[in-house]
Amino acid sequence: MIKTSPSDISKRYVGQQIDVYGLVLHVRDLGRKKFIIITDGKSILQIVYSGSEKVRRGDTIRASGIIKEDPRAPTGLEMVANNITFLSKSIDERFDQWSLRNMNKDKKIKYRALLLRLLEFYKVFEEYANVTQYLREYYRNLGFLEIFTPKVVRMGTESGSEVFSILYFDKDAYLAQSPQLYKQMLMASGIKGVYEVGSYFRAEVSFTPRHLTEFRGFDVEVNYIEDYSEIMKILEDSVKYVLSKLELSYPKEFPVISFKDAKQILQEKYDIRLKDDLSTEAEKALGDYAKKEYDSDLIFIVEFPYDSRPFYTMRKEEDPKYTYSFDLLYKGLEIASGSKREYRYEILIKQIKEKGINPERMKWYLEVFKYGIPPHGGFGLGIDRFVRQLLELQDIREVVLFPRDPDTLEP
Ligand code: 4AD
Ligand code: MG
């Protein structure tokens, strides 16, 4: 049975005798009367009680009484309780709402579960859940299949980012950096498209406000792709869907500039020199450029040099130093990368060798390309990064319940 808790209480309960369950956030004891604020994270409720029992912060109670309207109550509604039952007593009532609010960054991670007693922190994770839900919804409505692929894998896939090795019984294995190879292999079924929500692992020793060693990705792979702009369109439409569901505005069309042009703009307007990839400061500058030039928080950078993209990326027909690839930047931060894939068996083998990988190790992946596979492409979107940018928070850890970075393995 789902118990009634503060977020269930609305005006329709006024005058009714009910039971409500919650965790005590705050107690104001006036001797004859107590004003107790209980929470379920999502909402609070004031309980007025004249019993003599001691109520402490952190206690779990079942309060029985009548719901009344009172403009002085924090939510405009309160319960006048005739009985309180203690389901659990707290041992240490150190954490009041103010001490929780004023914690430093490290403590906010350490006491994450307690922090969620406060509405403003609960809201962040509710927004995270909403974003994930709307993305899922969008791709499900397109008729794509939601997939679940292994996170213990035989090899790394994303060049440039480090892998965590693990011992899998007597074999060497790795934690998945992305579902890349699996989502591609499934294209050999002729399916329209697939999507996956998953956790991925990268052994990056960097401490930055945008990197985690375990992050959550929303991955999509689409079949029957003729031009890589088709994939960008799908990504763009799904991002617009999420923003519209959240009642946020978005540009009519996301601006698109090539890596080559971006390089020139960065040099001329921002005195930033690029090699084969975008740097953090380049992403920031391009975010600024998108805002000024196009009044847009979002911008696509396309056709990255082959040298900075993984082996599975298709090279440009007429200029093979560049690729049919793209990044989506949101408020000056990369939130997604994607490309059209190299699906021609012989060329794929050649590219694998060029990137210094032994194709023998990838037979299980390469096989399917021999038996026929449609031209396809896709992208990976970092959910943590997307939500961080959406809420304009300083650090990616603020949107992750139990973040993992090189220093954090607990809680
Ligand atoms: O850009 P990435 O490495 O691309 C891929 O993994 C490809 N397989 C995607 C594809 O389909 N071609 O990762 C995708 C996204 C990034 O844009 C970023 O948002 C997020 O995943 N990401 C991270 N987020 C937090 N911490 C990290 N260490 C991340 N690494 C990637
Ligand atoms: Mg990327």
XYZ file of N, CA and C in Angstrom, residues 141-320:
540
model
N 8.152 6.937 -28.925
C 7.108 7.373 -29.855
C 7.564 7.324 -31.312
N 8.881 7.420 -31.541
C 9.399 7.280 -32.908
C 9.348 5.830 -33.371
N 9.099 4.927 -32.439
C 9.062 3.508 -32.780
C 10.415 2.820 -32.624
N 11.337 3.491 -31.891
C 12.646 2.877 -31.639
C 12.527 1.887 -30.480
N 13.483 0.954 -30.442
C 13.483 -0.077 -29.398
C 14.424 0.323 -28.263
N 13.946 0.254 -27.019
C 14.852 0.511 -25.888
C 15.678 -0.738 -25.636
N 16.995 -0.565 -25.594
C 17.877 -1.722 -25.432
C 18.701 -1.623 -24.152
N 19.248 -2.768 -23.752
C 20.091 -2.861 -22.569
C 21.305 -3.689 -22.956
N 22.470 -3.071 -22.984
C 23.665 -3.785 -23.445
C 24.648 -3.948 -22.287
N 25.589 -4.889 -22.420
C 26.469 -5.185 -21.277
C 27.404 -4.039 -20.912
N 27.697 -3.956 -19.639
C 28.632 -2.942 -19.150
C 29.990 -3.564 -18.816
N 30.043 -4.873 -18.826
C 31.331 -5.561 -18.725
C 31.670 -6.018 -20.133
N 32.771 -5.507 -20.657
C 33.049 -5.723 -22.081
C 34.487 -6.156 -22.333
N 34.719 -6.552 -23.577
C 36.000 -7.108 -23.967
C 37.045 -6.044 -24.287
N 36.575 -4.846 -24.700
C 37.549 -3.811 -25.069
C 36.972 -2.403 -25.003
N 37.862 -1.436 -24.984
C 37.449 -0.031 -24.990
C 37.019 0.368 -26.389
N 36.213 1.433 -26.498
C 35.732 1.832 -27.822
C 35.984 3.293 -28.128
N 36.062 4.114 -27.092
C 36.152 5.551 -27.348
C 37.612 5.977 -27.194
N 38.257 6.174 -28.338
C 39.673 6.512 -28.291
C 39.849 7.810 -27.501
N 40.952 7.944 -26.823
C 41.241 9.182 -26.110
C 40.737 9.180 -24.675
N 39.800 8.308 -24.345
C 39.401 8.268 -22.932
C 39.769 6.906 -22.373
N 40.260 6.930 -21.148
C 40.839 5.731 -20.556
C 39.783 4.739 -20.098
N 40.170 3.478 -20.086
C 39.237 2.433 -19.646
C 39.617 1.893 -18.267
N 38.617 1.454 -17.540
C 38.845 0.754 -16.272
C 38.958 -0.729 -16.585
N 40.071 -1.334 -16.190
C 40.146 -2.783 -16.403
C 39.674 -3.505 -15.159
N 39.061 -4.647 -15.382
C 38.628 -5.477 -14.267
C 39.026 -6.919 -14.565
N 39.039 -7.714 -13.546
C 39.330 -9.130 -13.744
C 37.994 -9.850 -13.798
N 37.730 -10.474 -14.943
C 36.464 -11.201 -15.096
C 36.777 -12.687 -15.020
N 36.694 -13.260 -13.837
C 37.210 -14.602 -13.556
C 38.670 -14.646 -13.992
N 39.019 -15.459 -15.005
C 40.439 -15.502 -15.382
C 40.733 -14.662 -16.623
N 39.767 -13.837 -17.041
C 39.962 -13.037 -18.256
C 40.075 -11.553 -17.919
N 40.803 -10.836 -18.789
C 40.830 -9.380 -18.667
C 39.577 -8.816 -19.303
N 38.966 -7.882 -18.637
C 37.776 -7.236 -19.195
C 37.809 -5.762 -18.835
N 36.834 -5.014 -19.341
C 36.770 -3.576 -19.076
C 35.350 -3.165 -18.736
N 35.233 -2.015 -18.097
C 33.915 -1.419 -17.900
C 33.596 -0.597 -19.152
N 32.363 -0.698 -19.634
C 31.982 -0.063 -20.901
C 32.123 1.463 -20.839
N 32.748 2.018 -21.869
C 32.853 3.484 -21.989
C 31.630 4.059 -22.676
N 30.948 3.193 -23.453
C 29.725 3.575 -24.170
C 29.132 2.285 -24.737
N 27.881 2.311 -25.196
C 27.296 1.098 -25.782
C 27.569 1.020 -27.284
N 28.524 1.806 -27.745
C 28.762 2.040 -29.172
C 28.681 0.788 -30.055
N 29.514 -0.220 -29.744
C 29.617 -1.359 -30.660
C 28.324 -2.172 -30.679
N 27.681 -2.265 -29.524
C 26.445 -3.062 -29.454
C 25.291 -2.393 -30.178
N 25.170 -1.075 -29.976
C 24.041 -0.408 -30.637
C 24.223 -0.461 -32.145
N 25.467 -0.404 -32.602
C 25.735 -0.508 -34.043
C 25.432 -1.897 -34.582
N 25.889 -2.920 -33.848
C 25.672 -4.301 -34.308
C 24.192 -4.591 -34.540
N 23.356 -4.029 -33.650
C 21.919 -4.294 -33.752
C 21.301 -3.720 -35.026
N 22.011 -2.794 -35.671
C 21.504 -2.216 -36.918
C 21.413 -3.274 -38.017
N 22.199 -4.366 -37.877
C 22.186 -5.435 -38.872
C 20.843 -6.170 -38.914
N 19.980 -5.883 -37.933
C 18.649 -6.496 -37.941
C 17.719 -5.782 -38.911
N 18.110 -4.604 -39.348
C 17.223 -3.804 -40.204
C 16.277 -2.922 -39.416
N 16.428 -2.939 -38.104
C 15.551 -2.160 -37.200
C 15.629 -0.663 -37.521
N 14.526 0.061 -37.209
C 14.505 1.525 -37.431
C 15.538 2.263 -36.594
N 15.547 1.935 -35.325
C 16.468 2.615 -34.428
C 16.387 2.062 -33.023
N 17.409 2.347 -32.226
C 17.441 1.885 -30.830
C 17.873 3.039 -29.926
N 17.551 2.932 -28.653
C 18.053 3.895 -27.673
C 18.329 3.180 -26.366
N 19.251 3.737 -25.618
C 19.618 3.115 -24.341
C 19.959 4.178 -23.312
N 19.484 3.963 -22.094
C 19.904 4.786 -20.953
C 20.836 3.922 -20.133
N 22.064 4.377 -19.929
C 22.983 3.525 -19.182
C 24.062 4.319 -18.479
N 24.777 3.632 -17.585
C 25.934 4.236 -16.920
C 27.195 3.778 -17.628
N 28.107 4.716 -17.848
C 29.358 4.409 -18.551
C 30.538 4.880 -17.735
N 31.688 4.299 -18.045
C 32.852 4.461 -17.173
C 34.060 4.940 -17.958
N 34.706 5.958 -17.464
C 35.931 6.442 -18.094
C 36.931 6.808 -17.005
N 38.098 6.192 -17.114
C 39.121 6.387 -16.086
C 39.896 7.676 -16.331
N 39.173 8.790 -16.331
C 39.826 10.075 -16.553
C 40.238 10.621 -15.195
N 41.527 10.885 -15.069
C 42.030 11.334 -13.761
C 41.799 12.830 -13.574
N 41.143 13.434 -14.554
C 40.948 14.879 -14.481
C 39.865 15.254 -13.485
N 40.131 16.317 -12.742
C 39.127 16.876 -11.844
C 38.556 18.118 -12.512
N 37.431 17.964 -13.166
C 36.816 19.118 -13.812
C 35.349 19.143 -13.421
N 34.714 20.306 -13.550
C 33.281 20.359 -13.207
C 32.392 19.727 -14.265
N 32.987 19.056 -15.282
C 32.163 18.437 -16.336
C 32.527 16.981 -16.603
N 33.445 16.416 -15.822
C 33.829 15.017 -15.995
C 33.526 14.194 -14.759
N 33.006 13.005 -15.001
C 32.839 12.027 -13.944
C 33.520 10.752 -14.424
N 33.853 9.868 -13.513
C 34.412 8.589 -13.963
C 33.280 7.608 -14.280
N 32.108 7.872 -13.712
C 30.901 7.122 -14.082
C 29.839 8.160 -14.423
N 29.357 8.135 -15.664
C 28.327 9.105 -16.054
C 27.186 8.368 -16.737
N 26.074 9.054 -16.912
C 24.928 8.440 -17.560
C 24.748 8.992 -18.970
N 24.557 8.089 -19.881
C 24.410 8.490 -21.276
C 23.049 8.116 -21.824
N 22.587 8.934 -22.769
C 21.412 8.571 -23.544
C 21.927 8.338 -24.955
N 21.940 7.089 -25.375
C 22.521 6.725 -26.669
C 21.440 6.362 -27.671
N 21.659 6.780 -28.897
C 20.697 6.496 -29.958
C 21.465 6.015 -31.183
N 20.900 5.044 -31.892
C 21.469 4.627 -33.174
C 20.315 4.491 -34.161
N 20.500 5.049 -35.345
C 19.411 5.132 -36.324
C 19.832 4.495 -37.646
N 18.944 3.707 -38.216
C 19.238 3.035 -39.482
C 18.799 3.856 -40.697
N 19.251 3.447 -41.862
C 18.857 4.041 -43.150
C 19.242 5.512 -43.230
N 20.446 5.812 -42.767
C 20.941 7.191 -42.785
C 21.686 7.448 -44.100
N 21.229 8.460 -44.830
C 21.949 8.846 -46.047
C 22.920 9.981 -45.752
N 22.443 10.954 -45.000
C 23.308 12.086 -44.666
C 23.341 12.274 -43.149
N 24.510 12.622 -42.617
C 24.626 12.720 -41.156
C 23.721 13.804 -40.569
N 23.304 14.765 -41.402
C 22.407 15.813 -40.897
C 21.054 15.232 -40.445
N 20.700 14.049 -40.974
C 19.453 13.408 -40.538
C 19.519 13.042 -39.049
N 20.717 12.630 -38.616
C 20.878 12.258 -37.195
C 20.799 13.516 -36.328
N 21.436 14.587 -36.824
C 21.395 15.851 -36.081
C 19.965 16.345 -35.913
N 19.179 16.148 -36.965
C 17.774 16.586 -36.934
C 17.004 15.835 -35.838
N 17.248 14.525 -35.759
C 16.567 13.716 -34.744
C 16.983 14.161 -33.339
N 18.281 14.374 -33.151
C 18.781 14.844 -31.855
C 18.179 16.211 -31.524
N 18.205 17.093 -32.505
C 17.657 18.450 -32.307
C 16.177 18.390 -31.906
N 15.411 17.599 -32.628
C 13.980 17.503 -32.327
C 13.726 16.929 -30.937
N 14.565 15.977 -30.528
C 14.333 15.386 -29.207
C 14.724 16.358 -28.091
N 15.769 17.142 -28.320
C 16.153 18.158 -27.326
C 15.053 19.219 -27.223
N 14.497 19.606 -28.384
C 13.395 20.574 -28.378
C 12.184 20.013 -27.631
N 11.936 18.726 -27.813
C 10.816 18.078 -27.130
C 10.992 18.173 -25.612
N 12.210 17.870 -25.149
C 12.482 17.935 -23.709
C 12.291 19.367 -23.205
N 12.868 20.336 -23.925
C 12.782 21.733 -23.482
C 11.327 22.216 -23.480
N 10.559 21.797 -24.467
C 9.165 22.249 -24.506
C 8.356 21.616 -23.376
N 8.651 20.347 -23.060
C 7.978 19.694 -21.931
C 8.286 20.403 -20.616
N 9.504 20.966 -20.530
C 9.909 21.673 -19.312
C 9.495 23.143 -19.363
N 8.746 23.475 -20.424
C 8.254 24.838 -20.632
C 9.383 25.850 -20.733
N 10.455 25.438 -21.402
C 11.581 26.339 -21.651
C 11.588 26.696 -23.133
N 12.165 27.851 -23.433
C 12.201 28.257 -24.836
C 13.434 27.654 -25.513
N 13.387 27.599 -26.835
C 14.532 27.086 -27.588
C 14.526 27.746 -28.960
N 15.705 27.793 -29.615
C 15.752 28.427 -30.937
C 14.979 27.607 -31.971
N 14.477 28.296 -32.962
C 13.697 27.641 -34.006
C 14.524 26.569 -34.708
N 15.767 26.938 -35.005
C 16.722 25.970 -35.574
C 18.045 26.120 -34.861
N 18.683 24.994 -34.542
C 19.988 25.088 -33.905
C 21.013 25.479 -34.981
N 21.810 26.520 -34.733
C 22.834 26.891 -35.716
C 23.874 25.781 -35.896
N 24.445 25.730 -37.086
C 25.434 24.700 -37.413
C 26.667 25.376 -37.997
N 27.843 25.112 -37.434
C 29.071 25.568 -38.113
C 30.078 24.435 -38.175
N 30.894 24.471 -39.236
C 31.870 23.400 -39.409
C 33.055 23.625 -38.476
N 33.754 22.543 -38.191
C 34.950 22.642 -37.349
C 35.934 23.638 -37.951
N 36.084 23.571 -39.287
C 37.008 24.491 -39.982
C 36.638 25.948 -39.731
N 35.348 26.256 -39.867
C 34.899 27.636 -39.637
C 35.042 28.018 -38.166
N 34.742 27.058 -37.302
C 34.853 27.324 -35.862
C 36.296 27.696 -35.522
N 37.206 26.965 -36.134
C 38.632 27.200 -35.903
C 39.006 28.644 -36.253
N 38.482 29.086 -37.386
C 38.774 30.444 -37.857
C 38.135 31.504 -36.942
N 36.869 31.257 -36.603
C 36.160 32.198 -35.715
C 36.898 32.327 -34.380
N 37.318 31.179 -33.847
C 37.984 31.177 -32.545
C 39.296 31.941 -32.598
N 39.996 31.789 -33.714
C 41.279 32.472 -33.857
C 41.067 33.985 -33.992
N 40.119 34.346 -34.863
C 39.921 35.770 -35.150
C 39.245 36.519 -34.010
N 38.214 35.914 -33.438
C 37.412 36.659 -32.459
C 37.818 36.389 -31.006
N 38.428 35.238 -30.740
C 38.692 34.890 -29.345
C 40.166 34.587 -29.061
N 40.998 34.709 -30.090
C 42.424 34.450 -29.947
C 42.702 33.049 -29.367
N 41.897 32.088 -29.827
C 42.094 30.696 -29.392
C 42.536 29.884 -30.604
N 43.624 29.130 -30.444
C 44.118 28.305 -31.547
C 43.784 26.832 -31.296
N 43.153 26.197 -32.274
C 42.746 24.803 -32.114
C 43.643 23.864 -32.888
N 43.763 22.633 -32.374
C 44.399 21.575 -33.164
C 43.283 20.753 -33.815
N 43.127 19.499 -33.389
C 42.145 18.629 -34.043
C 40.831 18.502 -33.285
N 40.760 19.127 -32.115
C 39.553 18.950 -31.308
C 39.232 20.245 -30.572
N 38.018 20.318 -30.035
C 37.634 21.492 -29.253
C 38.221 21.367 -27.850
N 38.646 22.480 -27.291
C 39.091 22.493 -25.897
C 37.946 23.062 -25.062
N 38.108 22.999 -23.758
C 37.085 23.557 -22.863
C 36.864 25.039 -23.141
N 37.958 25.785 -23.283
C 37.795 27.232 -23.507
C 37.207 27.500 -24.892
N 37.499 26.611 -25.856
C 36.903 26.763 -27.196
C 35.396 26.541 -27.129
N 34.969 25.536 -26.373
C 33.523 25.280 -26.222
C 32.837 26.485 -25.592
N 33.471 27.043 -24.572
C 32.900 28.229 -23.897
C 32.766 29.384 -24.882
N 33.834 29.609 -25.661
C 33.830 30.718 -26.620
C 32.754 30.499 -27.686
N 32.601 29.253 -28.131
C 31.579 28.973 -29.150
C 30.168 29.124 -28.576
N 30.029 28.866 -27.291
C 28.753 29.098 -26.616
C 28.427 30.584 -26.636
N 29.439 31.369 -26.377
C 29.299 32.832 -26.392
C 28.959 33.324 -27.808
N 29.649 32.744 -28.781
C 29.424 33.115 -30.186
C 27.979 32.777 -30.610
N 27.509 31.595 -30.218
C 26.145 31.161 -30.579
C 25.108 32.115 -29.996
N 25.367 32.553 -28.778
C 24.434 33.452 -28.096
C 24.398 34.811 -28.818
N 25.599 35.325 -29.095
C 25.676 36.661 -29.702
C 25.195 36.667 -31.144
N 25.638 35.675 -31.894
C 25.395 35.667 -33.337
C 24.002 35.135 -33.693
N 23.537 34.149 -32.946
C 22.279 33.469 -33.302
C 21.234 33.524 -32.198
N 21.558 34.172 -31.079
C 20.671 34.198 -29.924
C 20.227 32.778 -29.542
N 21.210 31.864 -29.539
C 20.904 30.457 -29.277
C 21.810 29.899 -28.188
N 21.222 29.087 -27.287
C 22.018 28.406 -26.264
C 22.642 27.130 -26.818
N 22.145 26.722 -27.993
C 22.597 25.452 -28.568
C 23.278 25.700 -29.900
N 24.337 24.948 -30.174
C 24.996 25.062 -31.476
C 25.660 23.728 -31.840
N 25.517 23.354 -33.095
C 26.204 22.156 -33.599
C 27.541 22.550 -34.208
N 28.588 21.828 -33.868
C 29.863 21.931 -34.576
C 29.980 20.619 -35.359
N 30.257 20.713 -36.659
C 30.233 19.500 -37.485
C 31.550 19.283 -38.239
N 31.702 18.051 -38.710
C 32.843 17.658 -39.546
C 34.187 17.862 -38.839
N 34.355 17.100 -37.787
C 35.607 17.110 -37.018
C 36.699 16.376 -37.791
N 37.972 16.725 -37.521
C 39.067 15.993 -38.155
C 39.024 14.507 -37.776
N 39.390 13.652 -38.717
C 39.397 12.206 -38.464
C 40.325 11.855 -37.302
N 41.401 12.621 -37.170
C 42.388 12.334 -36.126
C 41.815 12.400 -34.715
N 40.738 13.158 -34.524
C 40.199 13.281 -33.170
C 38.923 12.464 -32.973
N 38.547 11.647 -33.963
C 37.318 10.863 -33.807
C 37.638 9.365 -33.840
N 36.777 8.551 -33.219
C 37.049 7.113 -33.151
C 36.939 6.405 -34.511
N 37.448 5.177 -34.552
C 37.563 4.416 -35.799
C 36.248 4.215 -36.536
N 35.144 4.206 -35.805
C 33.855 3.871 -36.425
C 33.233 5.049 -37.173
N 33.884 6.203 -37.124
C 33.345 7.408 -37.765
C 33.597 7.390 -39.273
N 32.589 7.756 -40.061
C 32.770 7.781 -41.516
C 33.485 9.062 -41.939
N 34.480 8.873 -42.831
C 35.232 10.036 -43.327
C 34.468 10.682 -44.469
N 34.755 11.966 -44.651
C 34.105 12.694 -45.746
C 34.613 12.157 -47.071
N 33.663 11.928 -47.979
C 33.988 11.379 -49.285
C 35.042 12.232 -49.998
N 34.785 13.539 -50.064
C 35.636 14.405 -50.879
C 36.817 14.999 -50.102
N 36.843 14.789 -48.779
C 37.920 15.370 -47.976
C 38.161 14.479 -46.761
N 38.825 13.319 -46.986
C 38.901 12.276 -45.944
C 39.665 12.655 -44.678
